[in-house]
Amino acid sequence: MKSKKVSLADIAQNLGVSKTLVSMVLNGKGDENGISKKTQDRVMELANELNYKPNQFARGLRIGRSNTIGLLVSDISNPFYSKLARYVEDAVSEAGFNLMICSSDESEEKEMKLLEMLLNKQVDGIILSSTLESTDHIESLQNENFPFVLIDRTYENYETHTVVVDNRSGAKEAVEHIIQNGHKKIAALIISPAHISTQIERLEGYKEALKSYQIPINEYYQKVIQREDIYKNICQVIVEWKNDRMMPTALFVSNNQIAIGCLEALRDNGLSIPRDISIVSFDDIDLFRLYSPPVTSIIQPINSIARNAVEILLGEIKSRETAETVTKKHKLLQANIVIRNSVLKLA
Amino acid sequence: MKSKKVSLADIAQNLGVSKTLVSMVLNGKGDENGISKKTQDRVMELANELNYKPNQFARGLRIGRSNTIGLLVSDISNPFYSKLARYVEDAVSEAGFNLMICSSDESEEKEMKLLEMLLNKQVDGIILSSTLESTDHIESLQNENFPFVLIDRTYENYETHTVVVDNRSGAKEAVEHIIQNGHKKIAALIISPAHISTQIERLEGYKEALKSYQIPINEYYQKVIQREDIYKNICQVIVEWKNDRMMPTALFVSNNQIAIGCLEALRDNGLSIPRDISIVSFDDIDLFRLYSPPVTSIIQPINSIARNAVEILLGEIKSRETAETVTKKHKLLQANIVIRNSVLKLA
DNA sequence: GTAAAATTCTAAATCGGTTTAGAGTTTTTT
DNA sequence: AAAAAACTCTAAACCGATTTAGAATTTTAC
């Protein structure tokens, strides 16, 4: 019943040739090793017939590669990352690689464990959206000269490949759009942990936009929402503003998770968009298109992030064979605004 | 700069003991093999100090297992599957396993390729949401006695482990809710490929509900929406109904993707929910809670699907060691309705 | 006709673990 | 004091591929 796996040795024995020969032929090295056409055909035929599949453990052990790459993000169930993962899957699979996806939950400890696991599993390279709580493990990858690409989030380190979105200009565009509609009291909501580059840069873009229109920057209007309880946190912020009679007329929120919490919180606090308050969000999700009113947002080129990251990573991996050194690539992609209907034009 | 990997032999040599001993100690078999406490401590200490990590290729080659399981779904970027994947990831990781996720795009060919890839990578088991175009590859897994669990979708085969949702009763509950609000002209929209068990069962649930209320079943109100162009397809259906002056008063749609297309298509055709048309969807996504009006839906116990599938799969895998045979488990989970505001009460 | 070159193929080492079968030493038993 | 038992440890085989170094045979060169 349980058919044992076919091995190289089986094929070799069956044909009365050596394992060496079979291995060479199946790896397309028959010609360069002067194996006769006739023998090559016999090997190929039998391998097909027996449905031979090389044992990846043995192969990996010998050649030290797995043909697998790792993707480490904070949460694969976040639509931004699940879409990214899908594009990455498609891109690596076109190149004959497999993918291993992990979620770190923004926990540094988990991230380090997962990174170690991936290395342990001998992935050939890693695409990493790091929580960046600390960067020791990244620098360690760097020192070991292990192929990896940082995506989505980075830190000041020009020694690593990076593929990121221009968060600053995206956020700036969002806030400028708000300003151009006559708003002055504009608040920014970012998500914890607030040290992550995307959040910092989006906040900076917000400030830049205000500055360029000579609108005073007020810390009171910059809030960090705790990711553990987004909805409640936003409600608290709203209540605070209400009590202080300082309600902003517009909101810039820094990702899809806060946006969802916001839409819910605003509704539950009886605030109507855009009549009572305007909103623009970074990230774009189905919801925004369908919400009433449709929500203006900054759309990230997710496919492009994936394609670029994979291309760079595979290049880096390939460079290992030729021992050439690759200059570190830094890809900065633009995120563009999709104007819908969530910003009120003030008189 | 590039630190070479530490191997068993390194540790053994360093301590002046055999590889055997080191291997035993590190695998917790020191006591049962009568290795002295003192030696065990020395091994442990050095292994920690050198940060030894066993080579998984070598280990896998010898013991024939990878400690990895595969999850094959149609599309990891579909929120249903991305959530499922996350729960599965958490569940397997608690058990010390890793996860490999693949998307088949409802293509039988891709599914077979990916399945082969997973087997090739020597995963210890597979959780499979099959497109079920054909079931040869599943039966082949079955015959080889390879550990796997079918989730979400099944076919008449009592020889496999299955974890599925009670689609029929979930759909019935949805449609009964519609009926109880006074509707008679109720249409059902399912997604292609229509042979998938979830779609069939949900359609059956719809018919059962109608039957139990003596509402005539009309094929005209049962439409299969092509997944390749959901929005356009739904628009066509709406136009058809409009032209025939046969517009239903309520819609039951069989998954989140059609629901999204529907909300968009209804809006663009000037039909307001629930005034002009009521709607209930299978699946629950953030959008439904936030849509205006909030959309009544059937919520699937995704975490429970994941947990059950993993538990059964790991049990099956473990049974391999003890050579006992496991009776095939069939888990049927309930999906419950969340009543919101998308169904109009007819006078 | 023999040396050199070309052609076709193979034995054995290797990767780094796990496991089997058993060796060497010390302690206990009789 | 010899035999048995207990304790502690090891050499070597093994998993299944790849790769190195070279062997055997045939062809070409002179």
mmCIF file of C-alpha atoms in Angstrom, chain A residues 1-3 5 51 53-62 64-68 74-79 82-83 85-86 89-90 93 98-105 110 114 116-117 119-122 142-145 260-261 263-264 267 286-292 294 320, chain B residues 1-3 5 51 53-62 64-68 74-79 82-83 85-86 89-90 93 98-105 110 114 116-117 119-122 142-145 260-261 263-264 267 286-292 294 320:
data_model
loop_
_atom_site.group_PDB
_atom_site.id
_atom_site.type_symbol
_atom_site.label_atom_id
_atom_site.label_comp_id
_atom_site.label_asym_id
_atom_site.label_seq_id
_atom_site.Cartn_x
_atom_site.Cartn_y
_atom_site.Cartn_z
ATOM 1 C CA MET A 1 0.000 0.000 0.000
ATOM 2 C CA LYS A 2 2.553 2.556 1.129
ATOM 3 C CA SER A 3 4.806 2.943 -1.889
ATOM 4 C CA LYS A 5 10.010 6.665 -2.299
ATOM 5 C CA ASN A 51 7.934 9.679 -10.941
ATOM 6 C CA LYS A 53 11.403 13.377 -6.986
ATOM 7 C CA PRO A 54 14.733 14.156 -5.379
ATOM 8 C CA ASN A 55 14.784 14.145 -1.621
ATOM 9 C CA GLN A 56 15.063 17.796 -0.656
ATOM 10 C CA PHE A 57 16.731 17.024 2.639
ATOM 11 C CA ALA A 58 19.546 15.147 0.995
ATOM 12 C CA ARG A 59 19.847 17.724 -1.711
ATOM 13 C CA GLY A 60 19.734 20.607 0.721
ATOM 14 C CA LEU A 61 22.229 18.973 3.011
ATOM 15 C CA ARG A 62 24.659 18.585 0.201
ATOM 16 C CA GLY A 64 23.336 23.994 1.377
ATOM 17 C CA ARG A 65 20.321 25.631 -0.209
ATOM 18 C CA SER A 66 16.601 25.068 0.193
ATOM 19 C CA ASN A 67 15.052 26.966 -2.690
ATOM 20 C CA THR A 68 12.802 28.527 -0.126
ATOM 21 C CA SER A 74 3.695 41.460 11.732
ATOM 22 C CA ASP A 75 0.395 39.796 10.930
ATOM 23 C CA ILE A 76 -0.566 37.825 7.871
ATOM 24 C CA SER A 77 -4.248 38.415 8.590
ATOM 25 C CA ASN A 78 -3.824 42.163 8.097
ATOM 26 C CA PRO A 79 -5.055 42.725 4.531
ATOM 27 C CA SER A 82 -1.932 39.186 3.147
ATOM 28 C CA LYS A 83 -2.020 40.912 -0.216
ATOM 29 C CA ALA A 85 2.216 37.830 0.803
ATOM 30 C CA ARG A 86 0.174 36.788 -2.179
ATOM 31 C CA GLU A 89 4.224 34.115 -3.349
ATOM 32 C CA ASP A 90 3.505 34.626 -7.028
ATOM 33 C CA SER A 93 7.118 30.909 -7.399
ATOM 34 C CA ASN A 98 8.886 28.413 -2.318
ATOM 35 C CA LEU A 99 7.712 30.675 0.431
ATOM 36 C CA MET A 100 7.445 30.452 4.169
ATOM 37 C CA ILE A 101 5.317 33.119 5.846
ATOM 38 C CA CYS A 102 5.438 34.059 9.524
ATOM 39 C CA SER A 103 3.701 36.603 11.757
ATOM 40 C CA SER A 104 5.601 38.349 14.520
ATOM 41 C CA ASP A 105 2.718 40.240 16.150
ATOM 42 C CA LYS A 110 8.721 36.507 18.415
ATOM 43 C CA LEU A 114 10.949 33.307 13.837
ATOM 44 C CA GLU A 116 16.078 32.034 13.884
ATOM 45 C CA MET A 117 13.582 29.423 12.808
ATOM 46 C CA LEU A 119 17.617 30.470 9.280
ATOM 47 C CA ASN A 120 17.411 27.137 10.945
ATOM 48 C CA LYS A 121 15.204 25.863 8.156
ATOM 49 C CA GLN A 122 17.932 27.081 5.847
ATOM 50 C CA GLN A 142 24.067 41.774 7.892
ATOM 51 C CA ASN A 143 27.321 40.654 9.463
ATOM 52 C CA GLU A 144 26.806 37.100 8.405
ATOM 53 C CA ASN A 145 26.251 38.381 4.913
ATOM 54 C CA ILE A 260 -11.525 50.884 10.791
ATOM 55 C CA GLY A 261 -11.481 51.708 14.477
ATOM 56 C CA LEU A 263 -14.992 54.801 11.387
ATOM 57 C CA GLU A 264 -16.574 52.725 14.102
ATOM 58 C CA ARG A 267 -20.163 56.526 14.164
ATOM 59 C CA ASP A 286 -12.201 47.418 0.014
ATOM 60 C CA LEU A 287 -14.110 49.016 2.824
ATOM 61 C CA PHE A 288 -13.036 52.520 1.856
ATOM 62 C CA ARG A 289 -14.426 52.229 -1.624
ATOM 63 C CA LEU A 290 -17.734 50.978 -0.306
ATOM 64 C CA TYR A 291 -18.127 52.986 2.835
ATOM 65 C CA SER A 292 -20.597 55.727 2.856
ATOM 66 C CA PRO A 294 -16.335 56.536 0.326
ATOM 67 C CA ARG A 320 26.373 34.224 -3.868
ATOM 68 C CA MET B 1 33.349 37.779 9.130
ATOM 69 C CA LYS B 2 31.144 34.964 7.902
ATOM 70 C CA SER B 3 31.021 32.681 10.936
ATOM 71 C CA LYS B 5 27.948 27.077 11.340
ATOM 72 C CA ASN B 51 24.558 28.852 19.911
ATOM 73 C CA LYS B 53 21.373 24.903 15.953
ATOM 74 C CA PRO B 54 21.011 21.488 14.375
ATOM 75 C CA ASN B 55 21.033 21.396 10.603
ATOM 76 C CA GLN B 56 17.466 20.634 9.655
ATOM 77 C CA PHE B 57 18.469 19.045 6.370
ATOM 78 C CA ALA B 58 20.683 16.507 8.060
ATOM 79 C CA ARG B 59 18.118 15.901 10.758
ATOM 80 C CA GLY B 60 15.287 15.629 8.302
ATOM 81 C CA LEU B 61 17.235 13.339 6.044
ATOM 82 C CA ARG B 62 17.853 10.938 8.876
ATOM 83 C CA GLY B 64 12.379 11.624 7.617
ATOM 84 C CA ARG B 65 10.366 14.425 9.125
ATOM 85 C CA SER B 66 10.479 18.202 8.695
ATOM 86 C CA ASN B 67 8.377 19.516 11.561
ATOM 87 C CA THR B 68 6.587 21.560 8.983
ATOM 88 C CA SER B 74 -7.313 29.045 -2.909
ATOM 89 C CA ASP B 75 -6.057 32.519 -2.103
ATOM 90 C CA ILE B 76 -4.204 33.700 0.943
ATOM 91 C CA SER B 77 -5.241 37.282 0.249
ATOM 92 C CA ASN B 78 -8.911 36.426 0.735
ATOM 93 C CA PRO B 79 -9.625 37.592 4.310
ATOM 94 C CA SER B 82 -5.729 34.905 5.676
ATOM 95 C CA LYS B 83 -7.456 34.788 9.044
ATOM 96 C CA ALA B 85 -3.897 30.955 8.017
ATOM 97 C CA ARG B 86 -3.092 33.099 10.991
ATOM 98 C CA GLU B 89 0.025 29.391 12.161
ATOM 99 C CA ASP B 90 -0.565 30.044 15.838
ATOM 100 C CA SER B 93 3.556 26.908 16.231
ATOM 101 C CA ASN B 98 6.229 25.460 11.160
ATOM 102 C CA LEU B 99 3.860 26.347 8.405
ATOM 103 C CA MET B 100 4.049 26.648 4.660
ATOM 104 C CA ILE B 101 1.168 28.423 2.972
ATOM 105 C CA CYS B 102 0.246 28.197 -0.713
ATOM 106 C CA SER B 103 -2.483 29.616 -2.935
ATOM 107 C CA SER B 104 -4.004 27.526 -5.705
ATOM 108 C CA ASP B 105 -6.223 30.156 -7.333
ATOM 109 C CA LYS B 110 -1.799 24.625 -9.595
ATOM 110 C CA LEU B 114 1.651 22.795 -5.020
ATOM 111 C CA GLU B 116 3.542 17.859 -5.040
ATOM 112 C CA MET B 117 5.837 20.647 -3.970
ATOM 113 C CA LEU B 119 5.259 16.525 -0.434
ATOM 114 C CA ASN B 120 8.568 17.111 -2.080
ATOM 115 C CA LYS B 121 9.550 19.478 0.687
ATOM 116 C CA GLN B 122 8.677 16.620 3.005
ATOM 117 C CA GLN B 142 -5.204 8.762 0.929
ATOM 118 C CA ASN B 143 -3.704 5.678 -0.621
ATOM 119 C CA GLU B 144 -0.222 6.607 0.424
ATOM 120 C CA ASN B 145 -1.592 7.011 3.924
ATOM 121 C CA ILE B 260 -18.521 43.054 -1.876
ATOM 122 C CA GLY B 261 -19.353 42.930 -5.558
ATOM 123 C CA LEU B 263 -22.823 46.048 -2.439
ATOM 124 C CA GLU B 264 -20.956 47.865 -5.151
ATOM 125 C CA ARG B 267 -25.153 50.982 -5.189
ATOM 126 C CA ASP B 286 -15.099 44.099 8.880
ATOM 127 C CA LEU B 287 -16.903 45.810 6.080
ATOM 128 C CA PHE B 288 -20.264 44.343 7.057
ATOM 129 C CA ARG B 289 -20.115 45.754 10.552
ATOM 130 C CA LEU B 290 -19.254 49.175 9.234
ATOM 131 C CA TYR B 291 -21.331 49.358 6.107
ATOM 132 C CA SER B 292 -24.338 51.497 6.110
ATOM 133 C CA PRO B 294 -24.625 47.144 8.642
ATOM 134 C CA ARG B 320 2.561 7.385 12.729
#
